[in-house]
Tab-separated table of C-alpha atoms and ligand atoms in Angstrom:
chain	number	residue	atom	x	y	z
A	1	MET	CA	-35.271	-70.710	-43.067
A	2	TRP	CA	-31.531	-69.939	-42.887
A	3	PRO	CA	-31.674	-66.617	-44.761
A	4	SER	CA	-34.482	-65.257	-42.586
A	5	TYR	CA	-32.703	-66.484	-39.440
A	6	LYS	CA	-29.609	-64.675	-40.653
A	7	ALA	CA	-31.660	-61.560	-41.305
A	8	TYR	CA	-33.015	-61.841	-37.768
A	9	ILE	CA	-29.481	-61.981	-36.369
A	10	VAL	CA	-28.528	-58.907	-38.400
A	11	PHE	CA	-31.623	-57.191	-37.062
A	12	LEU	CA	-30.647	-58.022	-33.466
A	13	VAL	CA	-27.094	-56.832	-34.007
A	14	THR	CA	-28.415	-53.598	-35.508
A	15	LEU	CA	-30.633	-53.053	-32.468
A	16	ALA	CA	-27.728	-53.714	-30.162
A	17	SER	CA	-25.507	-51.203	-31.895
A	18	ALA	CA	-28.229	-48.565	-31.866
A	19	ALA	CA	-28.555	-48.977	-28.101
A	20	ASP	CA	-24.806	-49.090	-27.686
A	21	ASN	CA	-23.184	-45.938	-26.370
A	22	ALA	CA	-26.602	-44.698	-25.413
A	23	LEU	CA	-25.276	-42.459	-22.690
A	24	ALA	CA	-22.792	-39.681	-22.708
A	25	VAL	CA	-19.322	-41.084	-22.232
A	26	GLY	CA	-17.840	-40.631	-18.790
A	27	THR	CA	-19.264	-38.289	-16.225
A	28	ALA	CA	-19.239	-34.552	-16.048
A	29	PHE	CA	-16.614	-33.090	-13.741
A	30	GLY	CA	-15.846	-29.652	-12.388
A	31	LEU	CA	-18.765	-27.304	-12.022
A	32	ALA	CA	-21.018	-29.403	-14.282
A	33	THR	CA	-20.769	-32.408	-11.942
A	34	GLY	CA	-24.163	-34.101	-11.782
A	35	THR	CA	-25.194	-33.147	-15.322
A	36	THR	CA	-26.935	-36.118	-16.924
A	37	GLY	CA	-28.435	-34.625	-20.107
A	38	GLY	CA	-31.076	-36.920	-21.546
A	39	GLY	CA	-30.141	-39.481	-18.897
A	40	SER	CA	-31.496	-42.931	-19.630
A	41	ALA	CA	-33.838	-41.923	-22.444
A	42	THR	CA	-33.541	-44.356	-25.350
A	43	ALA	CA	-30.862	-43.225	-27.754
A	44	ALA	CA	-32.043	-42.371	-31.235
A	45	THR	CA	-30.538	-41.015	-34.428
A	46	PRO	CA	-32.541	-38.438	-36.380
A	47	THR	CA	-33.271	-39.237	-39.996
A	48	SER	CA	-33.476	-35.642	-41.213
A	49	LEU	CA	-32.415	-32.103	-40.401
A	50	ALA	CA	-36.005	-31.297	-39.475
A	51	GLN	CA	-36.163	-34.158	-37.002
A	52	LEU	CA	-32.892	-33.139	-35.368
A	53	THR	CA	-34.144	-29.556	-35.117
A	54	THR	CA	-37.330	-30.709	-33.394
A	55	TRP	CA	-35.691	-33.194	-31.057
A	56	LEU	CA	-33.187	-30.615	-29.852
A	57	SER	CA	-35.785	-28.000	-29.086
A	58	ASP	CA	-38.765	-29.894	-27.683
A	59	SER	CA	-39.403	-30.484	-23.989
A	60	THR	CA	-38.774	-34.239	-23.995
A	61	ALA	CA	-35.655	-35.679	-22.342
A	62	ARG	CA	-33.616	-37.153	-25.193
A	63	VAL	CA	-30.349	-38.867	-26.024
A	64	ILE	CA	-29.705	-37.866	-29.630
A	65	VAL	CA	-26.906	-39.740	-31.367
A	66	LEU	CA	-25.468	-38.251	-34.549
A	67	ASP	CA	-23.841	-40.801	-36.817
A	68	ARG	CA	-22.810	-38.361	-39.552
A	69	ILE	CA	-22.522	-34.654	-40.292
A	70	PHE	CA	-25.934	-32.997	-40.339
A	71	ASP	CA	-25.209	-30.280	-42.874
A	72	TYR	CA	-27.553	-27.304	-42.656
A	73	THR	CA	-25.376	-25.001	-44.737
A	74	SER	CA	-27.655	-24.348	-47.694
A	75	ALA	CA	-30.911	-25.616	-46.153
A	76	GLU	CA	-32.385	-22.131	-45.697
A	77	GLY	CA	-30.910	-20.418	-48.737
A	78	THR	CA	-28.827	-17.269	-48.789
A	79	VAL	CA	-29.207	-13.677	-47.709
A	80	THR	CA	-27.691	-10.714	-49.515
A	81	GLY	CA	-27.291	-7.545	-47.508
A	82	ALA	CA	-25.102	-4.758	-46.243
A	83	GLY	CA	-21.671	-5.419	-44.865
A	84	CYS	CA	-18.177	-4.034	-44.721
A	85	ALA	CA	-14.514	-4.839	-45.221
A	86	PRO	CA	-12.749	-3.789	-41.990
A	87	TRP	CA	-9.506	-5.544	-42.912
A	88	THR	CA	-7.629	-5.750	-46.187
A	89	CYS	CA	-4.779	-8.214	-46.286
A	90	THR	CA	-3.300	-11.443	-47.570
A	91	PRO	CA	-4.183	-14.185	-46.709
A	92	SER	CA	-7.882	-13.398	-47.007
A	93	PRO	CA	-9.433	-11.310	-44.247
A	94	GLN	CA	-12.894	-11.845	-42.816
A	95	PHE	CA	-15.570	-9.448	-44.004
A	96	ALA	CA	-18.439	-8.429	-41.745
A	97	ILE	CA	-22.202	-8.491	-41.954
A	98	ASN	CA	-23.677	-5.178	-40.794
A	99	SER	CA	-25.667	-6.903	-38.048
A	100	ASN	CA	-27.131	-4.425	-35.578
A	101	ASN	CA	-25.239	-1.731	-37.467
A	102	TRP	CA	-21.924	-3.173	-36.291
A	103	CYS	CA	-20.052	-1.872	-39.340
A	104	THR	CA	-21.603	1.557	-39.025
A	105	ASN	CA	-20.938	1.817	-35.287
A	106	TYR	CA	-17.616	0.037	-34.840
A	107	GLU	CA	-15.889	0.116	-38.217
A	108	PRO	CA	-16.893	3.523	-39.628
A	109	ASN	CA	-13.773	3.699	-41.810
A	110	ALA	CA	-14.297	0.292	-43.390
A	111	ALA	CA	-15.337	0.144	-47.028
A	112	SER	CA	-18.947	-0.923	-47.536
A	113	LYS	CA	-19.450	-4.275	-49.117
A	114	THR	CA	-22.478	-6.224	-50.231
A	115	VAL	CA	-22.331	-9.611	-48.571
A	116	THR	CA	-24.051	-12.900	-49.373
A	117	TYR	CA	-24.150	-15.539	-46.663
A	118	TYR	CA	-26.061	-18.653	-45.701
A	119	LYS	CA	-29.155	-17.922	-43.634
A	120	ALA	CA	-28.789	-21.181	-41.677
A	121	GLY	CA	-25.645	-19.838	-40.058
A	122	VAL	CA	-27.351	-16.893	-38.398
A	123	THR	CA	-30.301	-18.875	-37.025
A	124	PRO	CA	-28.914	-21.380	-34.511
A	125	LEU	CA	-30.630	-24.550	-33.397
A	126	ALA	CA	-32.496	-24.106	-30.121
A	127	VAL	CA	-31.440	-26.643	-27.501
A	128	GLY	CA	-33.886	-27.376	-24.695
A	129	SER	CA	-33.370	-28.931	-21.274
A	130	ASN	CA	-32.558	-32.561	-20.517
A	131	LYS	CA	-30.733	-33.374	-23.754
A	132	THR	CA	-27.663	-35.383	-24.591
A	133	LEU	CA	-26.350	-34.654	-28.082
A	134	LEU	CA	-23.674	-37.223	-28.766
A	135	GLY	CA	-21.618	-37.804	-31.887
A	136	LYS	CA	-20.530	-41.266	-32.951
A	137	GLY	CA	-17.022	-41.730	-34.284
A	138	SER	CA	-14.731	-39.018	-35.538
A	139	ASN	CA	-16.868	-37.432	-38.222
A	140	ALA	CA	-20.298	-36.729	-36.784
A	141	GLY	CA	-21.831	-33.411	-35.862
A	142	ILE	CA	-23.327	-30.287	-37.338
A	143	ALA	CA	-22.204	-28.072	-40.201
A	144	GLY	CA	-23.481	-24.682	-41.299
A	145	LYS	CA	-25.434	-23.964	-38.130
A	146	GLY	CA	-24.696	-23.637	-34.441
A	147	LEU	CA	-26.441	-24.480	-31.190
A	148	LYS	CA	-28.139	-22.055	-28.823
A	149	ILE	CA	-29.173	-22.711	-25.238
A	150	THR	CA	-31.476	-20.094	-23.765
A	151	GLY	CA	-32.018	-20.675	-20.072
A	152	GLY	CA	-31.843	-24.459	-20.425
A	153	SER	CA	-30.600	-26.930	-17.874
A	154	ASN	CA	-29.053	-30.364	-17.860
A	155	ILE	CA	-27.504	-30.515	-21.317
A	156	ILE	CA	-24.558	-32.540	-22.642
A	157	ILE	CA	-22.936	-31.755	-25.993
A	158	GLN	CA	-20.257	-34.352	-26.641
A	159	ASN	CA	-18.062	-35.693	-29.424
A	160	LEU	CA	-19.364	-33.417	-32.173
A	161	LYS	CA	-17.617	-31.720	-35.032
A	162	ILE	CA	-19.119	-28.251	-35.420
A	163	SER	CA	-17.882	-26.431	-38.488
A	164	ASN	CA	-18.331	-24.228	-41.516
A	165	ILE	CA	-20.687	-21.530	-40.280
A	166	ASN	CA	-20.240	-18.592	-42.684
A	167	SER	CA	-16.573	-18.447	-41.739
A	168	MET	CA	-15.987	-15.657	-44.218
A	169	TYR	CA	-18.120	-13.272	-42.163
A	170	VAL	CA	-17.985	-11.733	-38.724
A	171	TRP	CA	-21.559	-12.134	-37.398
A	172	GLY	CA	-22.018	-15.140	-39.673
A	173	GLY	CA	-22.964	-17.273	-36.659
A	174	ASP	CA	-21.605	-18.830	-33.463
A	175	ALA	CA	-20.921	-22.530	-32.898
A	176	ILE	CA	-22.309	-22.724	-29.338
A	177	GLN	CA	-24.135	-19.839	-27.712
A	178	ILE	CA	-25.528	-19.928	-24.160
A	179	ASP	CA	-27.766	-17.107	-22.965
A	180	GLY	CA	-28.407	-18.272	-19.417
A	181	GLY	CA	-28.375	-21.880	-18.343
A	182	SER	CA	-27.090	-24.363	-15.814
A	183	LYS	CA	-25.738	-27.878	-15.672
A	184	ILE	CA	-24.163	-27.815	-19.116
A	185	TRP	CA	-21.273	-30.058	-20.174
A	186	ILE	CA	-19.569	-29.308	-23.485
A	187	ASP	CA	-17.015	-32.040	-23.948
A	188	HIS	CA	-14.741	-33.549	-26.604
A	189	ASN	CA	-15.981	-31.460	-29.518
A	190	THR	CA	-13.914	-30.099	-32.399
A	191	ILE	CA	-14.841	-26.637	-33.615
A	192	GLN	CA	-13.477	-24.987	-36.766
A	193	ASN	CA	-14.329	-22.445	-39.476
A	194	ILE	CA	-16.919	-20.362	-37.671
A	195	GLY	CA	-17.947	-16.797	-38.545
A	196	ARG	CA	-18.115	-15.469	-35.048
A	197	GLN	CA	-17.625	-17.161	-31.679
A	198	MET	CA	-16.753	-20.804	-31.200
A	199	ILE	CA	-18.336	-20.484	-27.747
A	200	ALA	CA	-20.203	-17.487	-26.326
A	201	THR	CA	-22.018	-16.943	-23.043
A	202	GLY	CA	-24.242	-13.983	-22.206
A	203	TYR	CA	-26.228	-12.213	-21.272
A	204	GLY	CA	-27.970	-14.541	-18.807
A	205	ALA	CA	-25.897	-16.272	-16.128
A	206	VAL	CA	-24.305	-19.557	-17.122
A	207	THR	CA	-23.630	-21.694	-14.055
A	208	GLN	CA	-22.631	-25.277	-13.172
A	209	THR	CA	-21.002	-25.513	-16.583
A	210	THR	CA	-17.884	-27.330	-17.761
A	211	ILE	CA	-16.202	-26.825	-21.138
A	212	SER	CA	-13.676	-29.648	-21.413
A	213	ASN	CA	-11.484	-31.629	-23.796
A	214	ASN	CA	-12.540	-29.613	-26.840
A	215	VAL	CA	-10.376	-28.681	-29.804
A	216	PHE	CA	-10.669	-25.056	-30.855
A	217	ASN	CA	-8.990	-25.217	-34.231
A	218	GLY	CA	-8.218	-21.677	-35.301
A	219	GLN	CA	-6.774	-22.448	-38.734
A	220	THR	CA	-8.880	-20.479	-41.189
A	221	SER	CA	-8.871	-19.051	-44.680
A	222	TYR	CA	-10.637	-15.904	-43.399
A	223	SER	CA	-8.947	-14.165	-40.507
A	224	ALA	CA	-9.992	-11.002	-38.687
A	225	THR	CA	-6.354	-10.704	-37.644
A	226	CYS	CA	-5.038	-11.239	-41.158
A	227	ASN	CA	-2.773	-14.097	-40.151
A	228	GLY	CA	-4.689	-17.246	-41.044
A	229	GLN	CA	-5.895	-17.590	-37.436
A	230	HIS	CA	-9.354	-17.331	-35.906
A	231	TYR	CA	-9.765	-14.429	-33.478
A	232	TRP	CA	-13.234	-15.125	-32.017
A	233	THR	CA	-12.490	-18.216	-29.940
A	234	ALA	CA	-14.525	-18.009	-26.727
A	235	ILE	CA	-16.277	-15.138	-24.975
A	236	LEU	CA	-17.619	-15.725	-21.483
A	237	THR	CA	-19.526	-12.662	-20.471
A	238	GLY	CA	-22.783	-13.697	-18.834
A	239	LYS	CA	-24.351	-12.005	-15.836
A	240	ALA	CA	-22.886	-14.343	-13.204
A	241	ASP	CA	-21.011	-17.108	-15.003
A	242	GLN	CA	-19.475	-20.010	-13.092
A	243	ILE	CA	-17.527	-22.135	-15.547
A	244	THR	CA	-14.836	-24.816	-15.491
A	245	PHE	CA	-12.733	-24.526	-18.681
A	246	ALA	CA	-10.308	-27.438	-18.641
A	247	LEU	CA	-8.203	-29.739	-20.818
A	248	ASN	CA	-9.022	-27.897	-24.026
A	249	TYR	CA	-6.691	-27.604	-26.999
A	250	LEU	CA	-6.565	-24.099	-28.450
A	251	TYR	CA	-4.666	-24.381	-31.689
A	252	GLN	CA	-3.709	-21.419	-33.909
A	253	THR	CA	-6.306	-19.114	-32.420
A	254	SER	CA	-5.391	-15.429	-32.336
A	255	GLY	CA	-7.747	-13.958	-29.754
A	256	ARG	CA	-10.358	-14.415	-27.051
A	257	GLY	CA	-8.926	-17.626	-25.696
A	258	PRO	CA	-11.104	-16.930	-23.749
A	259	HIS	CA	-12.257	-13.332	-23.399
A	260	VAL	CA	-13.918	-13.097	-19.981
A	261	GLY	CA	-16.130	-10.244	-18.777
A	262	GLY	CA	-16.487	-6.767	-20.181
A	263	ILE	CA	-19.951	-5.737	-19.046
A	264	GLY	CA	-20.314	-3.488	-15.992
A	265	GLY	CA	-22.211	-5.092	-13.093
A	266	TYR	CA	-21.716	-8.638	-14.403
A	267	TYR	CA	-19.153	-11.036	-12.991
A	268	GLN	CA	-17.633	-14.353	-14.068
A	269	ASN	CA	-15.572	-16.917	-12.166
A	270	ILE	CA	-13.694	-19.077	-14.636
A	271	HIS	CA	-11.479	-21.943	-13.481
A	272	LEU	CA	-9.125	-22.348	-16.429
A	273	TYR	CA	-6.884	-25.360	-15.969
A	274	ASN	CA	-4.798	-27.827	-17.957
A	275	ASN	CA	-5.504	-26.206	-21.292
A	276	TYR	CA	-2.910	-26.476	-24.047
A	277	PHE	CA	-2.450	-23.301	-26.075
A	278	VAL	CA	-0.369	-23.678	-29.221
A	279	SER	CA	0.928	-21.361	-31.939
A	280	SER	CA	-1.105	-18.254	-31.289
A	281	LYS	CA	0.013	-15.139	-33.127
A	282	GLY	CA	-2.227	-13.059	-30.860
A	283	HIS	CA	-3.533	-13.441	-27.320
A	284	ALA	CA	-5.097	-16.192	-25.259
A	285	VAL	CA	-6.814	-15.054	-22.039
A	286	ASP	CA	-8.409	-11.580	-22.155
A	287	PRO	CA	-9.775	-10.729	-18.693
A	288	GLU	CA	-12.051	-7.698	-18.820
A	289	VAL	CA	-14.183	-5.934	-16.223
A	290	GLY	CA	-15.957	-8.352	-13.872
A	291	ALA	CA	-13.692	-11.304	-14.666
A	292	LYS	CA	-12.040	-13.495	-12.079
A	293	VAL	CA	-9.927	-16.076	-13.901
A	294	LEU	CA	-7.855	-18.640	-12.022
A	295	LEU	CA	-5.278	-20.291	-14.270
A	296	GLU	CA	-3.710	-23.552	-13.095
A	297	GLY	CA	-1.526	-26.046	-14.897
A	298	ASN	CA	-2.004	-24.491	-18.316
A	299	TYR	CA	0.711	-24.829	-20.942
A	300	PHE	CA	1.347	-22.015	-23.401
A	301	ASN	CA	3.500	-23.090	-26.338
A	302	SER	CA	4.416	-20.357	-28.833
A	303	VAL	CA	1.697	-17.951	-27.748
A	304	VAL	CA	2.531	-14.299	-28.338
A	305	THR	CA	0.435	-13.038	-25.400
A	306	PRO	CA	-0.726	-15.696	-22.899
A	307	VAL	CA	-2.728	-13.216	-20.793
A	308	LEU	CA	-3.632	-9.736	-22.008
A	309	SER	CA	-3.211	-6.786	-19.687
A	310	GLY	CA	-3.795	-3.083	-20.147
A	311	GLY	CA	-6.415	-1.501	-22.383
A	312	THR	CA	-9.785	-3.049	-21.659
A	313	ALA	CA	-8.140	-6.119	-20.052
A	314	ILE	CA	-8.759	-4.794	-16.565
A	315	GLY	CA	-10.342	-7.948	-15.175
A	316	GLN	CA	-8.659	-10.053	-12.521
A	317	ALA	CA	-6.481	-13.046	-13.396
A	318	TYR	CA	-4.151	-15.142	-11.309
A	319	ALA	CA	-1.668	-17.363	-13.129
A	320	PRO	CA	0.902	-18.645	-10.659
A	321	VAL	CA	4.281	-19.525	-12.145
A	322	THR	CA	6.422	-19.709	-9.000
A	323	ALA	CA	6.290	-21.882	-5.903
A	324	ALA	CA	5.523	-18.836	-3.790
A	325	GLN	CA	2.592	-17.870	-6.039
A	326	ALA	CA	1.292	-21.451	-5.919
A	327	ALA	CA	1.520	-21.430	-2.128
A	328	ALA	CA	-0.456	-18.203	-1.935
A	329	CYS	CA	-3.570	-20.211	-2.873
A	330	SER	CA	-3.425	-22.245	0.337
A	331	THR	CA	-5.177	-19.795	2.628
A	332	LEU	CA	-8.415	-19.669	0.643
A	333	LEU	CA	-8.323	-22.920	-1.375
A	334	GLY	CA	-6.844	-25.148	1.298
A	335	ARG	CA	-4.257	-26.347	-1.227
A	336	LYS	CA	-1.489	-24.947	-3.347
A	337	CYS	CA	-2.304	-23.927	-6.884
A	338	VAL	CA	-0.683	-25.776	-9.785
A	339	ILE	CA	1.767	-23.561	-11.617
A	340	ASN	CA	1.440	-22.697	-15.284
A	341	ALA	CA	4.094	-22.976	-17.985
A	342	ALA	CA	4.870	-20.706	-20.914
A	343	VAL	CA	7.434	-21.855	-23.479
A	344	SER	CA	8.543	-19.812	-26.507
A	345	SER	CA	5.747	-17.461	-25.490
A	346	GLY	CA	5.280	-13.905	-24.323
A	347	ALA	CA	5.592	-13.027	-20.674
A	348	LEU	CA	3.428	-14.916	-18.230
A	349	PRO	CA	5.403	-14.273	-15.032
A	350	GLY	CA	4.314	-11.024	-13.519
A	351	VAL	CA	1.355	-10.523	-15.827
A	352	ALA	CA	-1.501	-12.190	-13.958
A	353	THR	CA	-0.757	-11.837	-10.252
A	354	ASP	CA	-4.018	-10.653	-8.744
A	355	THR	CA	-4.634	-12.808	-5.654
A	356	GLY	CA	-7.994	-11.060	-5.335
A	357	VAL	CA	-9.122	-13.715	-7.824
A	358	LEU	CA	-8.894	-16.432	-5.189
A	359	SER	CA	-11.964	-15.336	-3.229
A	360	GLY	CA	-14.035	-16.487	-6.212
A	361	PHE	CA	-12.735	-20.057	-5.969
A	362	ILE	CA	-13.480	-21.195	-2.427
A	363	ALA	CA	-16.248	-23.669	-3.318
A	364	SER	CA	-15.354	-27.337	-2.797
A	365	THR	CA	-15.396	-28.015	-6.556
A	366	PHE	CA	-12.373	-25.781	-6.999
A	367	LYS	CA	-10.581	-26.994	-3.898
A	368	SER	CA	-10.926	-30.654	-4.883
A	369	ALA	CA	-10.229	-30.342	-8.623
A	370	THR	CA	-7.783	-32.896	-10.029
A	371	ILE	CA	-5.205	-30.877	-11.906
A	372	LEU	CA	-2.253	-32.226	-13.889
A	373	ALA	CA	1.192	-30.688	-13.725
A	374	ALA	CA	1.597	-28.305	-16.663
A	375	SER	CA	4.435	-30.458	-18.021
A	376	ALA	CA	1.994	-33.344	-18.590
A	377	VAL	CA	-0.549	-31.242	-20.445
A	378	PRO	CA	0.781	-31.132	-24.035
A	379	ALA	CA	0.866	-34.922	-24.416
A	380	TYR	CA	-2.370	-35.521	-22.532
A	381	VAL	CA	-4.417	-32.903	-24.353
A	382	GLN	CA	-3.149	-33.831	-27.815
A	383	ALA	CA	-3.989	-37.481	-27.192
A	384	ASN	CA	-7.402	-36.951	-25.611
A	385	SER	CA	-9.100	-33.799	-26.879
A	386	GLY	CA	-11.596	-33.320	-29.659
A	387	VAL	CA	-13.895	-35.520	-31.640
A	388	GLY	CA	-13.307	-39.256	-32.142
A	389	LYS	CA	-11.651	-39.995	-28.813
A	390	VAL	CA	-14.523	-41.088	-26.608
A	391	ASN	CA	-17.210	-42.619	-28.762
B	1	NAG	C1	-35.984	-31.796	-17.044
B	1	NAG	O1	-35.992	-32.914	-16.175
B	1	NAG	C2	-36.345	-32.566	-14.834
B	1	NAG	C3	-36.160	-33.833	-14.000
B	1	NAG	O2	-36.846	-34.914	-14.553
B	1	NAG	C4	-37.753	-32.018	-14.803
B	1	NAG	O3	-38.098	-31.639	-13.499
B	1	NAG	C5	-37.834	-30.812	-15.724
B	1	NAG	O4	-39.172	-30.358	-15.788
B	1	NAG	C6	-37.336	-31.154	-17.118
B	1	NAG	N1	-37.296	-29.932	-17.919
B	1	NAG	C7	-37.950	-29.814	-19.063
B	1	NAG	C8	-37.879	-28.479	-19.724
B	1	NAG	O5	-38.551	-30.731	-19.564
C-alpha cells in the first residue's frame, strides 16, 4: 500500500511540474504587446526531434516546453559542395558555401574551396502561428538548426539557447529567420556560434514584433572579420518592418548590430533602446536605405563604431546624446528622448542626428515606452538577459 501511494504522490508531483510554467513568462511589451503564442494550450515537451519539428510547424496552437538541448546537428547528414575562402587569417576565418553563387558573384578573388557542412543547418525548422516555444532552465533549446517563420502570427520564442549552426561557414544557416509575420516576441534567448545571421528579417514585412532581453554572443572560433568575433548579428530588412529591439546584450559582435534596411522601396522602423553593446571590434548599428532607427538609452562600451555612416549606411538614425537632442523628440513623441551613452567607444555624438527619423515613431507604443537611463543599462542587462533568467 505505502509504496504505491508514494508512487502516486510522485506521479502527481510530476504532473504538477509538467504543468508548471506552462505559459510564456511575463508579457510581451513594445510592438509585440498582446502576443500570446500558444496561449493556454496545455504545455508539453516533445520526446524526439521529429515530434518537435511537427509541433512547431502544424496548425495547432501549442505551448512547447524544451527541457534540454534538441540537437539536430548530424540528424540529416552532411553535404559536400563548392565554396570559397574569402578571408585568410589567424585566428581561423569563416569559409563560405557557394549558396546562390555568392562566392562567384561577391568574392570573385577568393580561392575556391570544397566545403562539407551539416545539412540540418541549412534547412530551418518551420514555425507556424499560435506557438509558444519555451525553454526550461539555463540549458534548453536547439542546436544545429534554426527557426524560420514565414508569414506566421502570434509566436513567442523564449528562454532558448540556439547554437552551433555550421559556424564555420557563411550561409551555413541562420538562428532565427522571419520572412513576413506579425505579433512575434523573441525574448531571453542566448544565441552563439551561427554560420550566418543570429536574427534576420525579410523579405516580407515583420510587424508588431519585439526582440528583447536576448544575448547575442559573438565569441567565435570562425570569424568573417578575422578577429574572433561574429559579424552577422542581426539584419532587419523586411518590406515594412516595425520592430522593438530592446534590452539585448550584444557581446563581442563585430557587425550588423543590427543592420537595418538596404533594399530600395522597403522601409523599417526600429525602436532600439536600452541595449548593452560590449567589446565590439567592428560596428554596431548599420542603417542602410529605408531604415529609420531611433536609439534611446543604449550603452556602448568599447565599441569601435557605435553607428556606421557613409558608404552604404545611408539610412536614417537618431541617437541623441545631448539634452537638446533629447528635447527635440518632444514635438512628435510628446516626450523627451532618453540619451545614449558611449564609453571607450568610437564617436556617437554627431554621427546619428537625423531628426527625420522621429516621424516613424509617433504611435502610442513608442511614446509610452518605459526606457531606463543609459547609466542603468549595463548592470540591468547583464543581470537579466539571456537564457536561464526567467524560467
Ligand atoms: C491562430 O489563432 C487564431 C485565434 O484563435 C485563429 O483565428 C487562427 O486561425 C490561428 N491560426 C492558425 C494558423 O491556426
